[in-house]
């Protein structure tokens, strides 16, 4: 089987896509768009408007009323037939019109926030709607951009991407060019970016490999395109309608049978059965239900809320408590600083001060760890000034800040523990102001902790 794009050597990937690292020409892009289609997620197929309207008549109560209206017309009772027919038509039309307007409003909202991306066309960067991008395009990403495709990183400068939409993890992930022949998981591939994620900092040049429904996000979207299950209110009204239907049919048949046993005239028996069916059916129930829900939808529309299905209003109104599950766990996606330890495991104000100075003066990617450190009160930075900085990158996996207060000069380094410990030769000072060599036993204890 062919290797996925994030595991292929770059030269082989470029050959497979038939491009080079300079992007496509306008003519090549047009030909590929005919071949691959637009860079769009597969839209949910909605039935024709006529079928949507006729589908409203499948509700049991509506079906009974339509049948009763038809039978009244056949029996010559045109007044009753017209009254029932108008009630049914108004109820169904109001329900259909509300859902149609809501769907149209949602579509206009989607189009109003259409996103563009910068891509190389004919060797020049141009801004294009996402749907015009095709596999083989070279996309230019900067901080704040939404990633428009699944692609391979060609070049990057301190590029960090938020993948929470796909992984649930709130912390940015570093992206850089490289080959990962053994990396089976796309979400963990550091040389690939994915549709639906966003660039937090830095910049990157990306080769578009998959778009639209072929992306990882598109596969998830396809799973959500199925028809939504009916809510409790819809199921309840349908069950009630079926109950009324069974009762009406049973009683009408019973009346006809009894009249036949007593040898009553067939026409009179039939008219009586029709009158009984109309009397047993709550003609105004569909109308009252639809009007009530439509009024609720209008009130929500005043609060800038689009109601796409009227039945959802009853579910919303019946809630006492709404619980949502965010990023896999019920968290705030925010960490807090509990304690700061020195090499011996004791609480250290010096460690806290140095960490604060490093986070305060760094100007690169600000991580949740920095936010937690800077939230601590009581650290005075007055008198300190930054002389230089070596920002975080994930070759070094640490950020270094050179600071001075006129009396002393410090190079404060914060980073991955294993990288810091690998370069450490001593620790301290202790309570007596003495420093100690970082021997093998202490290093092992630190690594274990």
Tab-separated table of N, CA and C in Angstrom, residues 100-113:
chain	number	residue	atom	x	y	z
A	100	UNK	N	-37.709	26.703	6.580
A	100	UNK	CA	-37.050	27.163	5.359
A	100	UNK	C	-36.308	28.476	5.618
A	101	UNK	N	-36.959	29.420	6.310
A	101	UNK	CA	-36.303	30.697	6.608
A	101	UNK	C	-35.078	30.489	7.494
A	102	UNK	N	-35.188	29.598	8.466
A	102	UNK	CA	-34.056	29.338	9.344
A	102	UNK	C	-32.883	28.747	8.558
A	103	UNK	N	-33.170	27.807	7.662
A	103	UNK	CA	-32.118	27.215	6.851
A	103	UNK	C	-31.457	28.237	5.945
A	104	UNK	N	-32.275	29.142	5.361
A	104	UNK	CA	-31.718	30.177	4.494
A	104	UNK	C	-30.852	31.152	5.284
A	105	UNK	N	-31.280	31.492	6.506
A	105	UNK	CA	-30.486	32.392	7.349
A	105	UNK	C	-29.161	31.758	7.728
A	106	UNK	N	-29.178	30.466	8.049
A	106	UNK	CA	-27.941	29.774	8.394
A	106	UNK	C	-26.981	29.727	7.208
A	107	UNK	N	-27.517	29.541	6.013
A	107	UNK	CA	-26.667	29.512	4.817
A	107	UNK	C	-26.066	30.892	4.546
A	108	UNK	N	-26.855	31.958	4.714
A	108	UNK	CA	-26.314	33.305	4.532
A	108	UNK	C	-25.228	33.593	5.551
A	109	UNK	N	-25.428	33.129	6.790
A	109	UNK	CA	-24.415	33.316	7.821
A	109	UNK	C	-23.123	32.587	7.453
A	110	UNK	N	-23.249	31.376	6.915
A	110	UNK	CA	-22.064	30.615	6.512
A	110	UNK	C	-21.298	31.327	5.407
A	111	UNK	N	-22.022	31.879	4.440
A	111	UNK	CA	-21.362	32.551	3.326
A	111	UNK	C	-20.732	33.870	3.747
A	112	UNK	N	-21.305	34.517	4.783
A	112	UNK	CA	-20.771	35.814	5.206
A	112	UNK	C	-19.431	35.693	5.906
A	113	UNK	N	-19.100	34.513	6.389
A	113	UNK	CA	-17.818	34.324	7.077
A	113	UNK	C	-16.884	33.453	6.238
